[in-house]
Tab-separated table of N, CA and C in Angstrom:
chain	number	residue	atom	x	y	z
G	1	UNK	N	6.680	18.765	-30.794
G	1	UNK	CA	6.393	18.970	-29.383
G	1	UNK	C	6.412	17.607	-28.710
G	2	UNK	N	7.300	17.766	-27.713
G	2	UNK	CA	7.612	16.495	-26.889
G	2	UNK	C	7.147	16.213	-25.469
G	3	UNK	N	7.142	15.431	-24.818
G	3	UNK	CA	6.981	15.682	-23.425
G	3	UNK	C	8.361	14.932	-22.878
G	4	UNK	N	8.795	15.749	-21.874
G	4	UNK	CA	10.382	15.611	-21.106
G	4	UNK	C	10.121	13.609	-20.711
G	5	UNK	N	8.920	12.734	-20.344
G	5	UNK	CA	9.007	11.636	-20.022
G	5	UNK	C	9.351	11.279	-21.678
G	6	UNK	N	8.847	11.330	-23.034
G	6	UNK	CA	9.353	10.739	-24.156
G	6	UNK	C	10.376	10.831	-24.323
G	7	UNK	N	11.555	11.485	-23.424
G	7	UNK	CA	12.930	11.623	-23.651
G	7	UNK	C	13.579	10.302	-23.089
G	8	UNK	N	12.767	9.099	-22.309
G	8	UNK	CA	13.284	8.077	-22.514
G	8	UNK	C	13.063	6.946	-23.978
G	9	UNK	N	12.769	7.785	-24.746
G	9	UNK	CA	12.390	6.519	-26.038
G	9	UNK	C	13.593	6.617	-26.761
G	10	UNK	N	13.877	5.634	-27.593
G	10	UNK	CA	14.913	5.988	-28.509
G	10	UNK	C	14.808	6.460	-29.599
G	11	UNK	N	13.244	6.478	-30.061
G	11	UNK	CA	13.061	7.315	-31.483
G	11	UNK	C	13.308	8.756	-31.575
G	12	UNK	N	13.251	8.930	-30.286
G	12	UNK	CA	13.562	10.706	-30.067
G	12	UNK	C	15.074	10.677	-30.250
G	13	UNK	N	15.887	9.568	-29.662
G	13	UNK	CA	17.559	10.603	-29.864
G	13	UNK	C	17.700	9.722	-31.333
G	14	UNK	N	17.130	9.005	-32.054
G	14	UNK	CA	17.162	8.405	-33.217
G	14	UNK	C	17.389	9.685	-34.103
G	15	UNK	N	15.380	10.638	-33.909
G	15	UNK	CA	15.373	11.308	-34.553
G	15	UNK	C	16.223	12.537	-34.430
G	16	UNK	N	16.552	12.908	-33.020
G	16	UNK	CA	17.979	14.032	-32.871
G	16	UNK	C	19.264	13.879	-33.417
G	17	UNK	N	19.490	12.750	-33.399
G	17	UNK	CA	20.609	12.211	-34.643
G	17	UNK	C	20.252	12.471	-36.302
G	18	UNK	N	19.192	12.233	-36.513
G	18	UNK	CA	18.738	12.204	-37.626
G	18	UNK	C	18.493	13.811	-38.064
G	19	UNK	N	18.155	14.762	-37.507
G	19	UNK	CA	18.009	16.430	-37.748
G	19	UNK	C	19.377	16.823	-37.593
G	20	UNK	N	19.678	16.377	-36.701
G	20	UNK	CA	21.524	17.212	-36.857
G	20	UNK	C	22.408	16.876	-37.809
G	21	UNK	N	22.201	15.469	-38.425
G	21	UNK	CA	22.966	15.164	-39.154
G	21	UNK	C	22.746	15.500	-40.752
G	22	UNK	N	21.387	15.748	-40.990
G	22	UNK	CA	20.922	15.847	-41.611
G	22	UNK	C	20.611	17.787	-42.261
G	23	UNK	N	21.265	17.923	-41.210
G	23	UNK	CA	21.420	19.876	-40.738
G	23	UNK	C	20.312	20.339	-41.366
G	24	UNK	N	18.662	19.608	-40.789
G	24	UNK	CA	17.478	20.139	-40.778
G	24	UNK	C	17.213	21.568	-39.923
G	25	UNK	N	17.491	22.473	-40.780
G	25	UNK	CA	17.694	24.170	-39.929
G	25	UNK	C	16.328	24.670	-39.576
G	26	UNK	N	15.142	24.166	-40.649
G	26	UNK	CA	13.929	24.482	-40.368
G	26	UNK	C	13.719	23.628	-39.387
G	27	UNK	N	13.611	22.793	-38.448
G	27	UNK	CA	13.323	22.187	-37.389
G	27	UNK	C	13.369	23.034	-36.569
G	28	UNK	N	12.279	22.737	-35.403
G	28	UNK	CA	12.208	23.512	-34.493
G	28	UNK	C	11.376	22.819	-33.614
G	29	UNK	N	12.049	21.900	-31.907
G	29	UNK	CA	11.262	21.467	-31.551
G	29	UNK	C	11.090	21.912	-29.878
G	30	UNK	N	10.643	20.878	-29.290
G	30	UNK	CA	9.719	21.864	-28.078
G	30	UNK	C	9.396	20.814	-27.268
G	31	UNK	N	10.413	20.734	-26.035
G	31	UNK	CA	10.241	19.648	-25.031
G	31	UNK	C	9.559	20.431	-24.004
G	32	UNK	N	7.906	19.913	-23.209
G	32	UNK	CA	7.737	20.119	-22.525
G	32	UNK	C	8.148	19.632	-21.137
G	33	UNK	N	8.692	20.976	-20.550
G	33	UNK	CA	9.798	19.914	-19.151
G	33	UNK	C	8.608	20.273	-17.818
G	34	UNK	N	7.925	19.176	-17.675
G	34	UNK	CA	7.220	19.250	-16.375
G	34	UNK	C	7.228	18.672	-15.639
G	35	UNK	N	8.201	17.503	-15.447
G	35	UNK	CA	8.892	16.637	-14.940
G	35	UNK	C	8.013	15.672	-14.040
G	36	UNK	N	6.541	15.169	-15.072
G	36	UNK	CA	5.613	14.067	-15.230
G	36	UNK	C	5.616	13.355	-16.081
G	37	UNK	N	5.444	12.059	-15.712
G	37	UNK	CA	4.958	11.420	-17.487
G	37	UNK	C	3.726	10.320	-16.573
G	38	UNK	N	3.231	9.782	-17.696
G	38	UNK	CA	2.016	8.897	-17.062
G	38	UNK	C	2.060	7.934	-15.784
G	39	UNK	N	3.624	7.423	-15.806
G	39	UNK	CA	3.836	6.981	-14.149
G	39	UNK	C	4.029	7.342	-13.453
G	40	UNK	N	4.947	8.699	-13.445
G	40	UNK	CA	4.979	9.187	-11.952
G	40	UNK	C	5.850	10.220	-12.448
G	41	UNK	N	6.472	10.987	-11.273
G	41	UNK	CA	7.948	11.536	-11.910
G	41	UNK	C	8.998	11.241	-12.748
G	42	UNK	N	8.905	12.337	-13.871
G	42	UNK	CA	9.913	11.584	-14.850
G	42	UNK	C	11.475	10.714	-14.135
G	43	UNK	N	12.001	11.706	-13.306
G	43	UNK	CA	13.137	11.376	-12.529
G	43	UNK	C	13.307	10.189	-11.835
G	44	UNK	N	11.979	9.852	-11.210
G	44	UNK	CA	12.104	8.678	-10.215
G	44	UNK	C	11.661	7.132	-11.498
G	45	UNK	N	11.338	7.574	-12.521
G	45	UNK	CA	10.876	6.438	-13.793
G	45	UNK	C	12.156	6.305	-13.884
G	46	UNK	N	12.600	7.325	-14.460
G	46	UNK	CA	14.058	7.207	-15.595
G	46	UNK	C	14.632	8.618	-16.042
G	47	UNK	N	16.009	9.283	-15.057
G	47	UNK	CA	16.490	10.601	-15.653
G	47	UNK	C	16.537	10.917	-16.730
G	48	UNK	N	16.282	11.813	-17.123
G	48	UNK	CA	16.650	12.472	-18.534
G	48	UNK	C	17.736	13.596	-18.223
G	49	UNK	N	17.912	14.125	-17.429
G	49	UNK	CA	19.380	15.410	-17.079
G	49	UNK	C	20.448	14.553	-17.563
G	50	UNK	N	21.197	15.160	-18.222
G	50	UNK	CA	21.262	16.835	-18.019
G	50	UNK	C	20.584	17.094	-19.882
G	51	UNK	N	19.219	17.514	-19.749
G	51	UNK	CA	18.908	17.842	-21.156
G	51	UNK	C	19.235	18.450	-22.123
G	52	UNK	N	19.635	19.815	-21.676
G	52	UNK	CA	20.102	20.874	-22.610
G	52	UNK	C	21.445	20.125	-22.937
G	53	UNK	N	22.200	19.886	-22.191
G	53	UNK	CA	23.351	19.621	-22.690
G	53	UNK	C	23.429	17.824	-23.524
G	54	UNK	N	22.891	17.202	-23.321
G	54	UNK	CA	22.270	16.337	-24.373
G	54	UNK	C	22.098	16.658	-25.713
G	55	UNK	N	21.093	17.575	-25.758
G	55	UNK	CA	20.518	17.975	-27.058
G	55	UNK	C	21.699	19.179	-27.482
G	56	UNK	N	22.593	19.586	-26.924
G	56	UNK	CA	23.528	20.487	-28.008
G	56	UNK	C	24.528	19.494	-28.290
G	57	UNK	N	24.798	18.370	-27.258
G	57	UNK	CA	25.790	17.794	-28.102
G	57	UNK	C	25.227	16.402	-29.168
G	58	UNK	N	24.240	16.528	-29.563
G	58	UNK	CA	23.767	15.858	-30.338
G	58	UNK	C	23.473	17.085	-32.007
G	59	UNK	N	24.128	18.194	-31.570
G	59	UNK	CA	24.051	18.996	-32.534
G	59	UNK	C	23.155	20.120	-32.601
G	60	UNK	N	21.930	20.283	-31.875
G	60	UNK	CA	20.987	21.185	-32.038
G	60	UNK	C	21.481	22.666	-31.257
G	61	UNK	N	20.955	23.604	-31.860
G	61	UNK	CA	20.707	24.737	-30.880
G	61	UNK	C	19.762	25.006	-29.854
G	62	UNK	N	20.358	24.574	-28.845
G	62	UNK	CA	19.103	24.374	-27.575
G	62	UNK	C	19.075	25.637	-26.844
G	63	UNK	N	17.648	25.888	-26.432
G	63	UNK	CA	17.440	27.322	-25.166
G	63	UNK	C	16.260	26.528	-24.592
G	64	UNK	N	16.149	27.268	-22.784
G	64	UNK	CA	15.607	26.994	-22.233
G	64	UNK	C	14.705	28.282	-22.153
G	65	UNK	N	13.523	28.229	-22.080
G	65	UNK	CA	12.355	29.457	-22.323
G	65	UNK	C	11.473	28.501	-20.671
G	66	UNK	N	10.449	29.421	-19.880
G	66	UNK	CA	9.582	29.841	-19.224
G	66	UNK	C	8.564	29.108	-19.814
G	67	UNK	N	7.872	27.770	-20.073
G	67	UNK	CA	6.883	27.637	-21.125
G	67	UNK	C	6.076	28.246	-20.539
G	68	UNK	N	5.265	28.745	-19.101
G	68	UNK	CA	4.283	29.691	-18.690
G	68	UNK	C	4.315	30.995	-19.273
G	69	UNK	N	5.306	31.391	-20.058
G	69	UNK	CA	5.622	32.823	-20.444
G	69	UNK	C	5.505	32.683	-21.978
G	70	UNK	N	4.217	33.118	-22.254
G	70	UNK	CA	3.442	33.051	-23.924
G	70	UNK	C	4.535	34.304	-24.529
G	71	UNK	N	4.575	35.565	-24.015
G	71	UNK	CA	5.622	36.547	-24.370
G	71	UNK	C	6.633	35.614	-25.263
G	72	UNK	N	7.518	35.572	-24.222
G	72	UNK	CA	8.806	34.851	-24.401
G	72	UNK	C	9.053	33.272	-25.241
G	73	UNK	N	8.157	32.919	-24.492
G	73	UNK	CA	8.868	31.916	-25.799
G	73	UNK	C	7.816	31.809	-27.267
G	74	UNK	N	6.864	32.995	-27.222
G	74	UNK	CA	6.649	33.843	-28.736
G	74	UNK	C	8.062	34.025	-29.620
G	75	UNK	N	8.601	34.857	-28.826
G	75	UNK	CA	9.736	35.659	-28.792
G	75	UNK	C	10.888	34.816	-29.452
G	76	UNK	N	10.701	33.827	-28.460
G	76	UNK	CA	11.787	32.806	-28.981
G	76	UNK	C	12.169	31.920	-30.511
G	77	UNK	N	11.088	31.529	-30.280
G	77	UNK	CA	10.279	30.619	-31.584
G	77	UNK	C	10.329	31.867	-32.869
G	78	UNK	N	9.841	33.093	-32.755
G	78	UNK	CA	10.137	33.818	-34.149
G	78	UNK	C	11.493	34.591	-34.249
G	79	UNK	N	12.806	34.179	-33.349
G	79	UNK	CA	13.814	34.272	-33.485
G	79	UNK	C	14.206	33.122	-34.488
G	80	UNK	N	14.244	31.917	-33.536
G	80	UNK	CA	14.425	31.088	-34.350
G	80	UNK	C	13.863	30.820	-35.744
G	81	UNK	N	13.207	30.949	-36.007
G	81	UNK	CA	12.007	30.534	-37.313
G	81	UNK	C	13.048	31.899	-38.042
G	82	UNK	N	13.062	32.868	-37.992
G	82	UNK	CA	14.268	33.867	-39.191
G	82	UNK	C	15.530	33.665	-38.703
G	83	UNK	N	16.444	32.739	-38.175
G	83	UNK	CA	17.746	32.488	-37.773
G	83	UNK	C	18.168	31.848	-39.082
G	84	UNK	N	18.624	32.375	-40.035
G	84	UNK	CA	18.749	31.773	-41.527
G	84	UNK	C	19.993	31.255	-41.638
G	85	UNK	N	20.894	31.561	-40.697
G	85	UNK	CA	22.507	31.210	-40.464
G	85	UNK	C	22.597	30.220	-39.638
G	86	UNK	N	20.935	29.587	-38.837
G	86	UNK	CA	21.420	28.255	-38.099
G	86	UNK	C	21.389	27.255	-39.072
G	87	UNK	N	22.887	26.272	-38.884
G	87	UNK	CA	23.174	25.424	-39.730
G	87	UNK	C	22.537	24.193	-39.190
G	88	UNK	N	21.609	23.401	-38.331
G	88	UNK	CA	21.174	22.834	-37.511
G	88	UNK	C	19.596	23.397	-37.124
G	89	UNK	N	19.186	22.005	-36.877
G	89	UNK	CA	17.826	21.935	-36.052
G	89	UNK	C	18.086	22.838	-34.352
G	90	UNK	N	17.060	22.876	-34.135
G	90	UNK	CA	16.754	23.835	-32.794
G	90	UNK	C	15.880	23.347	-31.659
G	91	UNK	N	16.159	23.290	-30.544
G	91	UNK	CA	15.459	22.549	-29.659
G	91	UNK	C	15.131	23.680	-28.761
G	92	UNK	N	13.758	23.871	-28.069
G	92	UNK	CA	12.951	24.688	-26.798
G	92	UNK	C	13.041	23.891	-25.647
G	93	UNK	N	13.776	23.950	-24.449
G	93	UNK	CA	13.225	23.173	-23.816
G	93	UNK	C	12.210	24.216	-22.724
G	94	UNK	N	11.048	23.824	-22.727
G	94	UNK	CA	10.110	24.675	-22.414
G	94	UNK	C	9.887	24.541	-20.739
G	95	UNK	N	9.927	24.834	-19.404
G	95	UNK	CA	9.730	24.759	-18.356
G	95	UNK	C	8.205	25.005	-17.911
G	96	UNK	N	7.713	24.203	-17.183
G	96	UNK	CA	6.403	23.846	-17.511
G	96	UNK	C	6.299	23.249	-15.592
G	97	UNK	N	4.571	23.896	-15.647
G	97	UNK	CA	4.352	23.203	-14.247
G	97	UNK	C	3.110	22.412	-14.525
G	98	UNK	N	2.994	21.257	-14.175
G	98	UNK	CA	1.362	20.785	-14.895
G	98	UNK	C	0.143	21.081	-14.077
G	99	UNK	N	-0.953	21.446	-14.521
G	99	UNK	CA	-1.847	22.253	-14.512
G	99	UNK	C	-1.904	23.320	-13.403
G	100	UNK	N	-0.768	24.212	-13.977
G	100	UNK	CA	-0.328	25.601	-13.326
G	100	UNK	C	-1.712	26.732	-13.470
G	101	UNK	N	-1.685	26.784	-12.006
G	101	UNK	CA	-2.843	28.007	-11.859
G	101	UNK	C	-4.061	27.097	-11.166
G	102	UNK	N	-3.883	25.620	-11.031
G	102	UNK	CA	-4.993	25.054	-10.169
G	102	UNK	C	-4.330	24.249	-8.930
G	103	UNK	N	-4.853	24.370	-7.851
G	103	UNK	CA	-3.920	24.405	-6.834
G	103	UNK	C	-3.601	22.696	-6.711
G	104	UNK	N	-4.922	21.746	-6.965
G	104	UNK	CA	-4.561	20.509	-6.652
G	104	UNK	C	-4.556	19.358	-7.985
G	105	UNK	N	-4.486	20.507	-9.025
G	105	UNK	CA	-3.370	19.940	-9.867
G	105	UNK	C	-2.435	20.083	-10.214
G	106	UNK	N	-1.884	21.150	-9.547
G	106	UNK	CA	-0.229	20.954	-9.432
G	106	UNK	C	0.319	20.072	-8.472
G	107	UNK	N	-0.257	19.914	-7.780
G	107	UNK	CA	0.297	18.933	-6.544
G	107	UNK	C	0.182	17.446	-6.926
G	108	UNK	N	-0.774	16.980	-8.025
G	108	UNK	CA	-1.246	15.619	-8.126
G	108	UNK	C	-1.167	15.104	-9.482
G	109	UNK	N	0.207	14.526	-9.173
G	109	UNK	CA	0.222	13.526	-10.954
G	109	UNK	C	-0.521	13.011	-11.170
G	110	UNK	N	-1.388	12.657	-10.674
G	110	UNK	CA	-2.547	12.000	-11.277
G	110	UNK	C	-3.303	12.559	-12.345
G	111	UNK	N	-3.249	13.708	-12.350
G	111	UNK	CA	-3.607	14.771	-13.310
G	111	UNK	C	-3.265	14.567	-14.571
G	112	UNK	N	-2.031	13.988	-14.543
G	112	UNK	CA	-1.004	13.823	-16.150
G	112	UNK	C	-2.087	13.536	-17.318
G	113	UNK	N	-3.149	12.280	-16.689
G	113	UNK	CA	-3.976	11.614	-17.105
G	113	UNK	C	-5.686	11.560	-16.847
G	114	UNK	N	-5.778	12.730	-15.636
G	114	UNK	CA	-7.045	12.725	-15.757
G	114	UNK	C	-7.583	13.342	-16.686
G	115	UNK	N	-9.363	13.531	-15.793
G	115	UNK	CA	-9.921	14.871	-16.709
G	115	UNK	C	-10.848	15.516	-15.618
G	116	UNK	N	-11.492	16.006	-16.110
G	116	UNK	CA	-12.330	16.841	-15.535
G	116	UNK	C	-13.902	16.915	-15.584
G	117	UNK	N	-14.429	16.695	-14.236
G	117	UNK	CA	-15.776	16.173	-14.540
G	117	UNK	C	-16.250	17.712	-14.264
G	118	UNK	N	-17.837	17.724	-14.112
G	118	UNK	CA	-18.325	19.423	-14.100
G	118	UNK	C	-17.457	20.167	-13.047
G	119	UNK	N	-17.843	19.761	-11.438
G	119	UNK	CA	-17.380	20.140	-10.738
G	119	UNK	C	-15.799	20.697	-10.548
G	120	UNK	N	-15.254	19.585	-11.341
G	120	UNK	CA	-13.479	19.800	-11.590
G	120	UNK	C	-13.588	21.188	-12.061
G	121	UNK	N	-14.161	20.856	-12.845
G	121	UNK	CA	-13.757	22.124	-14.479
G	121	UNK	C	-14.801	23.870	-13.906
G	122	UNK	N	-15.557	23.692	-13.044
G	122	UNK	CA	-15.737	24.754	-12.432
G	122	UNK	C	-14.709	25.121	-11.368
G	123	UNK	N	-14.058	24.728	-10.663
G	123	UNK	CA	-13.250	24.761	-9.279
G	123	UNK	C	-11.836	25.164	-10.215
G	124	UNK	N	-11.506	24.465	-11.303
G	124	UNK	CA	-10.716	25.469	-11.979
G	124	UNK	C	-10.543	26.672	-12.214
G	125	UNK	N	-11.812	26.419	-12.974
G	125	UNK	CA	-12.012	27.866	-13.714
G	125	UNK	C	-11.809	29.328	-13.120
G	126	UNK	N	-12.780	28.430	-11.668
G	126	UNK	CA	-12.695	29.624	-10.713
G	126	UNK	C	-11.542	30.173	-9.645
G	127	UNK	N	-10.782	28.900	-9.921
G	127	UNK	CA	-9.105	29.612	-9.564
G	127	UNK	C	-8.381	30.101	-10.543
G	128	UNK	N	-8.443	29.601	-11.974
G	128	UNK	CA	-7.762	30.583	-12.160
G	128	UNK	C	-8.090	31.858	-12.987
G	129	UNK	N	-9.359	32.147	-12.444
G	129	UNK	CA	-10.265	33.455	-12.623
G	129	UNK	C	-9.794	34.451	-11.309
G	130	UNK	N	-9.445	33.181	-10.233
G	130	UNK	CA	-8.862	34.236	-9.293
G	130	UNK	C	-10.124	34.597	-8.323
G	131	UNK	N	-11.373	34.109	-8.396
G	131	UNK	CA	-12.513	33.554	-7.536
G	131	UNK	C	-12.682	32.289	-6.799
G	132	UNK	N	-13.859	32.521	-5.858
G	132	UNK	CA	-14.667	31.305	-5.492
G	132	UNK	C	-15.373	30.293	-5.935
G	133	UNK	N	-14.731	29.112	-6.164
G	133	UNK	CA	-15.823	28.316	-6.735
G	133	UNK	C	-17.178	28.305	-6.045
């Protein structure tokens, strides 16, 4: 499990070189794409697009899954995990909103890195309970 900003390191396409070539089939990995990393927007740091197509031509079998959708990329992941004919590692890239379901932490990278003091963590809770704090 990755986060879409570690897609500027080089140990990651080191190691994507290293699973494909290596036609590690049990691999199975999982970029979270929320398009934050600890400085700011991944995009305005340093692009990573076009991903999917990155990671297949580095060899993997890449899909893009809903990461908000526990269903589906369930679904996905125990496809893959009995795909006994993939000759290659497998990449998720997972679509992701960061802290989806609270209104002013989706809006605020700052979040990437905070936390949550009482008050935070009640005003959450209670949105996404779908109440009044």
């Amino acid at each position: 499990l990755i986060g879409d900003g570690e897609l500027q390191e080089g140990q990651v396409w080191e190691a994507a070189l290293f699973g494909a070539h290596h036609r590690l089939a049990r691999v199975i990995g999982i970029i979270d794409r929320n398009f934050y990393q600890l400085d700011g927007a991944v995009d305005d740091v340093m692009g990573v697009e076009p991903i999917v197509d990155k990671w297949r031509s580095f060899g993997w079998d890449t899909h893009v899954v809903d990461g908000h959708d526990v269903s589906a990329l369930s679904a996905l992941l125990r496809t893959l995990k009995a795909d006994r004919g993939r000759q290659g590692p497998a990449m998720v890239v997972a679509e992701t909103i960061k802290g989806k379901g609270v209104s002013y932490m989706e809006i605020e990278p700052g979040w990437h890195l905070g936390y949550l003091d009482p008050s935070d963590a009640e005003r959450a809770v209670a949105e996404i309970e779908g109440r009044e704090a």
